[in-house]
mmCIF file of C-alpha atoms and ligand atoms in Angstrom:
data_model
loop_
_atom_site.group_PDB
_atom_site.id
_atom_site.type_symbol
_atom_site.label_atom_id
_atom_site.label_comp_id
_atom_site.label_asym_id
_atom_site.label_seq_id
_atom_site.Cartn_x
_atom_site.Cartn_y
_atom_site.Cartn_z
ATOM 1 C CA UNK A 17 115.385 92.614 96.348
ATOM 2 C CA UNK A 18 116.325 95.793 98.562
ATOM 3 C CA UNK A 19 115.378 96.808 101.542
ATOM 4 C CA UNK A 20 115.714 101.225 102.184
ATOM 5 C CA UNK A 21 115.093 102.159 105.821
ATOM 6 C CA UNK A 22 114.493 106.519 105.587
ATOM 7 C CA UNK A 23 113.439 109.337 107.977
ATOM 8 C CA UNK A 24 111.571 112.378 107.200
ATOM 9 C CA UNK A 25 110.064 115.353 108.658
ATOM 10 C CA UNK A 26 106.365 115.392 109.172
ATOM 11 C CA UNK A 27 104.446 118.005 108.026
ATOM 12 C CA UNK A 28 103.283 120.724 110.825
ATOM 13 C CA UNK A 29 99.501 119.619 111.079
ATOM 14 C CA UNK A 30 100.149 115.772 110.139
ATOM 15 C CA UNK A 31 98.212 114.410 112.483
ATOM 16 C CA UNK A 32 96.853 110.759 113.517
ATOM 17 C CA UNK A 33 94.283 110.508 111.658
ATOM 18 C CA UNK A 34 96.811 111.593 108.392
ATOM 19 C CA UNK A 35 99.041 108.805 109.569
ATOM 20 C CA UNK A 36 95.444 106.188 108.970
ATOM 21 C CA UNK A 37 95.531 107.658 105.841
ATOM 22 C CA UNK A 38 98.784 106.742 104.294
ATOM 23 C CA UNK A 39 98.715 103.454 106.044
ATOM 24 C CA UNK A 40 95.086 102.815 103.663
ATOM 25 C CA UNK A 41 96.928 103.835 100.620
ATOM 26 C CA UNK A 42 99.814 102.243 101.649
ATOM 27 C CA UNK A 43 97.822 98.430 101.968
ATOM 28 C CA UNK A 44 95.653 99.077 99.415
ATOM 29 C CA UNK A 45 98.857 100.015 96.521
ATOM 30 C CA UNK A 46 102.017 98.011 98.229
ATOM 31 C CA UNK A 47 100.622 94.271 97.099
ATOM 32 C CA UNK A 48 100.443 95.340 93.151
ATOM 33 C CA UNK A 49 104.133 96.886 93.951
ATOM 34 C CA UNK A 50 104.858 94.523 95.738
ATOM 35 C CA UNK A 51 106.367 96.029 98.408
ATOM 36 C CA UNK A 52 106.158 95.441 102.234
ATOM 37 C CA UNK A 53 107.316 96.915 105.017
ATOM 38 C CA UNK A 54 106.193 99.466 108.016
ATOM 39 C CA UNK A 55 106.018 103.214 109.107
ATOM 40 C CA UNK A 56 106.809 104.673 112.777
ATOM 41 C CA UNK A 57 105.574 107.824 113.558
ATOM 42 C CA UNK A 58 106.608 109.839 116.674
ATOM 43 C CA UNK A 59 104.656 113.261 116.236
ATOM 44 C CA UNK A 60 107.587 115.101 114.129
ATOM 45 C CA UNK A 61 109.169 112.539 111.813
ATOM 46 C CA UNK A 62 108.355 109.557 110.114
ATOM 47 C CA UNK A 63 110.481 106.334 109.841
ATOM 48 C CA UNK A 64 110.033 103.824 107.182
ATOM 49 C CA UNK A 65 111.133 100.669 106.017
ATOM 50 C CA UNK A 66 109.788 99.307 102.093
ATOM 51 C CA UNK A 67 111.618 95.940 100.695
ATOM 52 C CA UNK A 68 110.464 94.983 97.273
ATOM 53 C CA UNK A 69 112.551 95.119 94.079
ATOM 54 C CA UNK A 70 114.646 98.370 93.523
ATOM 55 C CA UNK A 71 112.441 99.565 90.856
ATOM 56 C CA UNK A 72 109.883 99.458 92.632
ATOM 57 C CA UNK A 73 111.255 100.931 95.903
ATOM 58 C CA UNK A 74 112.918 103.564 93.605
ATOM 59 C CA UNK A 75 109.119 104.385 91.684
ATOM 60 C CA UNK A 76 108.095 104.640 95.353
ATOM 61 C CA UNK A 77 110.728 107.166 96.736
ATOM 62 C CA UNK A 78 109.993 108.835 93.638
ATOM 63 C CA UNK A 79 105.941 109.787 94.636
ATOM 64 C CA UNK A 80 107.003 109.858 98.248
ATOM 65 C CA UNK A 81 109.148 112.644 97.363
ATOM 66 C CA UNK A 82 106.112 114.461 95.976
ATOM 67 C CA UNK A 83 104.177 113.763 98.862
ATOM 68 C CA UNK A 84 103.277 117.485 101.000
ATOM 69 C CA UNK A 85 102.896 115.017 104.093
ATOM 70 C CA UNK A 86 106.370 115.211 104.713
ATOM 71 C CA UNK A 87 110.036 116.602 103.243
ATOM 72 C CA UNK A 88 113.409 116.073 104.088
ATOM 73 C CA UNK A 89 113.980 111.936 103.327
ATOM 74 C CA UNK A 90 116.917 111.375 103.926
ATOM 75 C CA UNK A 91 117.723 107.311 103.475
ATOM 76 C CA UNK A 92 119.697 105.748 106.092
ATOM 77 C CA UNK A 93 119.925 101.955 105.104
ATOM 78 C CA UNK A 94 119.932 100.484 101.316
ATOM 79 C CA UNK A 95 120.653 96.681 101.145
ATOM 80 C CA UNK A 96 120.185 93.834 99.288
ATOM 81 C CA UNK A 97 118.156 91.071 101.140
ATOM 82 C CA UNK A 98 117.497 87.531 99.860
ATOM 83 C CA UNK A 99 113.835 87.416 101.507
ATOM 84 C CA UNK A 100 111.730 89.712 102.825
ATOM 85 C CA UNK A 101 111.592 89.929 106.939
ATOM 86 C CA UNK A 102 107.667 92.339 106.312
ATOM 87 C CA UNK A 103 106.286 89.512 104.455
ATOM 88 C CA UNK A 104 103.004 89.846 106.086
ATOM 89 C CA UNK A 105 102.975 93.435 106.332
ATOM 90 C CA UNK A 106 101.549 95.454 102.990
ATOM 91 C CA UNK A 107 102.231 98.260 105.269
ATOM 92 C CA UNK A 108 101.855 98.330 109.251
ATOM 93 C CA UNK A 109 102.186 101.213 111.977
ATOM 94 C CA UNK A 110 104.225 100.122 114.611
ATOM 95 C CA UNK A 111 103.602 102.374 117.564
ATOM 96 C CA UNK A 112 105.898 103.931 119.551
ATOM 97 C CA UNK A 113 104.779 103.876 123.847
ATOM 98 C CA UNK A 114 105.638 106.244 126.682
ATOM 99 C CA UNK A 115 107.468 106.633 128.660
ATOM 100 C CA UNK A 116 110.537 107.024 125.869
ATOM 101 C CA UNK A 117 112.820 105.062 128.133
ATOM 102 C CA UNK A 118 110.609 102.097 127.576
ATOM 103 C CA UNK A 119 110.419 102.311 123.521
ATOM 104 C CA UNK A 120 113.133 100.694 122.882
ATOM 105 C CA UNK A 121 112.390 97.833 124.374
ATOM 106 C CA UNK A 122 109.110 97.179 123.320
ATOM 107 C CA UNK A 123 109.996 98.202 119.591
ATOM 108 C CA UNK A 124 112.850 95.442 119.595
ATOM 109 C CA UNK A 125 110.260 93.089 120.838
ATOM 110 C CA UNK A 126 108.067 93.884 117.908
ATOM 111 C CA UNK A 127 110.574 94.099 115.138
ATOM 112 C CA UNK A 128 110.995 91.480 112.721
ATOM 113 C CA UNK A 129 113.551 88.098 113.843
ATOM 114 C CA UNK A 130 115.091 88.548 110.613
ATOM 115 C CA UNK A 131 116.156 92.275 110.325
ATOM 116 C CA UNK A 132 119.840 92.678 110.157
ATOM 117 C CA UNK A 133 121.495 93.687 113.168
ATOM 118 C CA UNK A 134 122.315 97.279 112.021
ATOM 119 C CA UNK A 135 119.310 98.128 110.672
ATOM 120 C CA UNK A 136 117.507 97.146 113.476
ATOM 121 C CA UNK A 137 120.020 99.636 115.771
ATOM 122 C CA UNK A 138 119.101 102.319 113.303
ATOM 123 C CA UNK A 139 115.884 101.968 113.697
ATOM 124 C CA UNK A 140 115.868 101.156 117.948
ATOM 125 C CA UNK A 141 118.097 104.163 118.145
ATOM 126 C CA UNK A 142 115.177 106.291 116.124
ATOM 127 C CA UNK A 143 112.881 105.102 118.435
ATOM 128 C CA UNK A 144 114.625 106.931 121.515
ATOM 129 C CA UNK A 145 114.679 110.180 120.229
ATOM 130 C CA UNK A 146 112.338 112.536 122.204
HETATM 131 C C1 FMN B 1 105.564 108.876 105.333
HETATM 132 C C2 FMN B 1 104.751 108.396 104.160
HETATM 133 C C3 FMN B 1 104.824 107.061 103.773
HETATM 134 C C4 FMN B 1 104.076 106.582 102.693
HETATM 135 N N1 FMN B 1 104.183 105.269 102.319
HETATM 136 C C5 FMN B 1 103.504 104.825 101.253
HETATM 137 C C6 FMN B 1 103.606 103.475 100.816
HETATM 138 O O1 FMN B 1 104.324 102.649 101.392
HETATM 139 N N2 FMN B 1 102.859 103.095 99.745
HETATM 140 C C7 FMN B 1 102.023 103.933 99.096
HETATM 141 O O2 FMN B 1 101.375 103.520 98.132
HETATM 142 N N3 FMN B 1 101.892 105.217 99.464
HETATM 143 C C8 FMN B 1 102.602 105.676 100.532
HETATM 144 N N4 FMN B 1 102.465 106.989 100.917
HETATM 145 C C9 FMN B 1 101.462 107.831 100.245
HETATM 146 C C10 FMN B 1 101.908 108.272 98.871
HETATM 147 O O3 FMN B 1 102.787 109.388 98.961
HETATM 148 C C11 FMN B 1 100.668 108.671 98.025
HETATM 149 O O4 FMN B 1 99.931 109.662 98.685
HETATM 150 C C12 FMN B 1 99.737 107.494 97.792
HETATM 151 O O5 FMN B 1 100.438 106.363 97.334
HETATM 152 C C13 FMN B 1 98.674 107.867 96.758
HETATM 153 O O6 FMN B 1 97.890 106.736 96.525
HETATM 154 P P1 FMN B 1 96.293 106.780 96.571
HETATM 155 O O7 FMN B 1 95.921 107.807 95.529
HETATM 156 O O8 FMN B 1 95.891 105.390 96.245
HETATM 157 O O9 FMN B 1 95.901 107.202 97.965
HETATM 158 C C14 FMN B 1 103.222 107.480 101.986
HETATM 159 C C15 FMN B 1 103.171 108.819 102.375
HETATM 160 C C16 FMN B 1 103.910 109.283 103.449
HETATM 161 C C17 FMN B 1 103.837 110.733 103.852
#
């Protein structure tokens, strides 16, 4: 299995409700795919992390690519993980709080045990862009 942690720009008018959106499609395809994982969005960009087997992480990037929601992925973490650390998560929103000095913080408290130490900077140091 592989784990791919990416950013990408939001569309202009993405908004909230967009986000509920891709989080339904999201849980309702990820289980056949078997893919898990969850999406941070801040109001410009998008954050992601999918684990599930490279094919099917790569068939993913593949229609995410396609998707007018967003452009510009750029992947900042690919690695091979024995288990999953999302196992419960078909897809989940974790939500970033204000004040931005605070997010960091309570993202790290949310973030799964088992992420590896990098990837769990990457995505912390995400979080405290304003
Ligand atoms: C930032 C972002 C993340 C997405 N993540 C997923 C995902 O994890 N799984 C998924 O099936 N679709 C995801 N989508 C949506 C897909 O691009 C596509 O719209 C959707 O899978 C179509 O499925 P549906 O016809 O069942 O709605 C994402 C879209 C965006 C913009």
């Amino acid at each position: 299995m592989r784990q791919f942690v990416y950013i990408s720009t939001a569309a202009h008018d993405v908004s909230n409700d967009d986000v509920a959106k891709i989080l339904e499609s999201s849980q309702r395809n990820n289980p056949d795919r078997g893919i898990t994982g969850f999406l941070i969005f801040n109001g410009r960009n998008f954050l992601q992390l999918v684990e599930g087997s490279e094919e099917a992480l790569l068939s993913l990037m593949n229609q995410l690519a396609r998707d007018s929601r967003h452009s510009g992925i750029v992947r900042l973490e690919d690695i091979p993980i024995g288990t999953r650390t999302c196992e419960d998560w078909a897809m989940t929103r974790l939500r970033l709080i204000d004040p931005v000095n605070e997010r960091r913080a309570d993202l790290d408290a949310v973030l799964p045990v088992s992420l590896a130490p990098s990837v769990r900077r990457t995505i912390l140091n995400f979080a405290a862009l304003n």
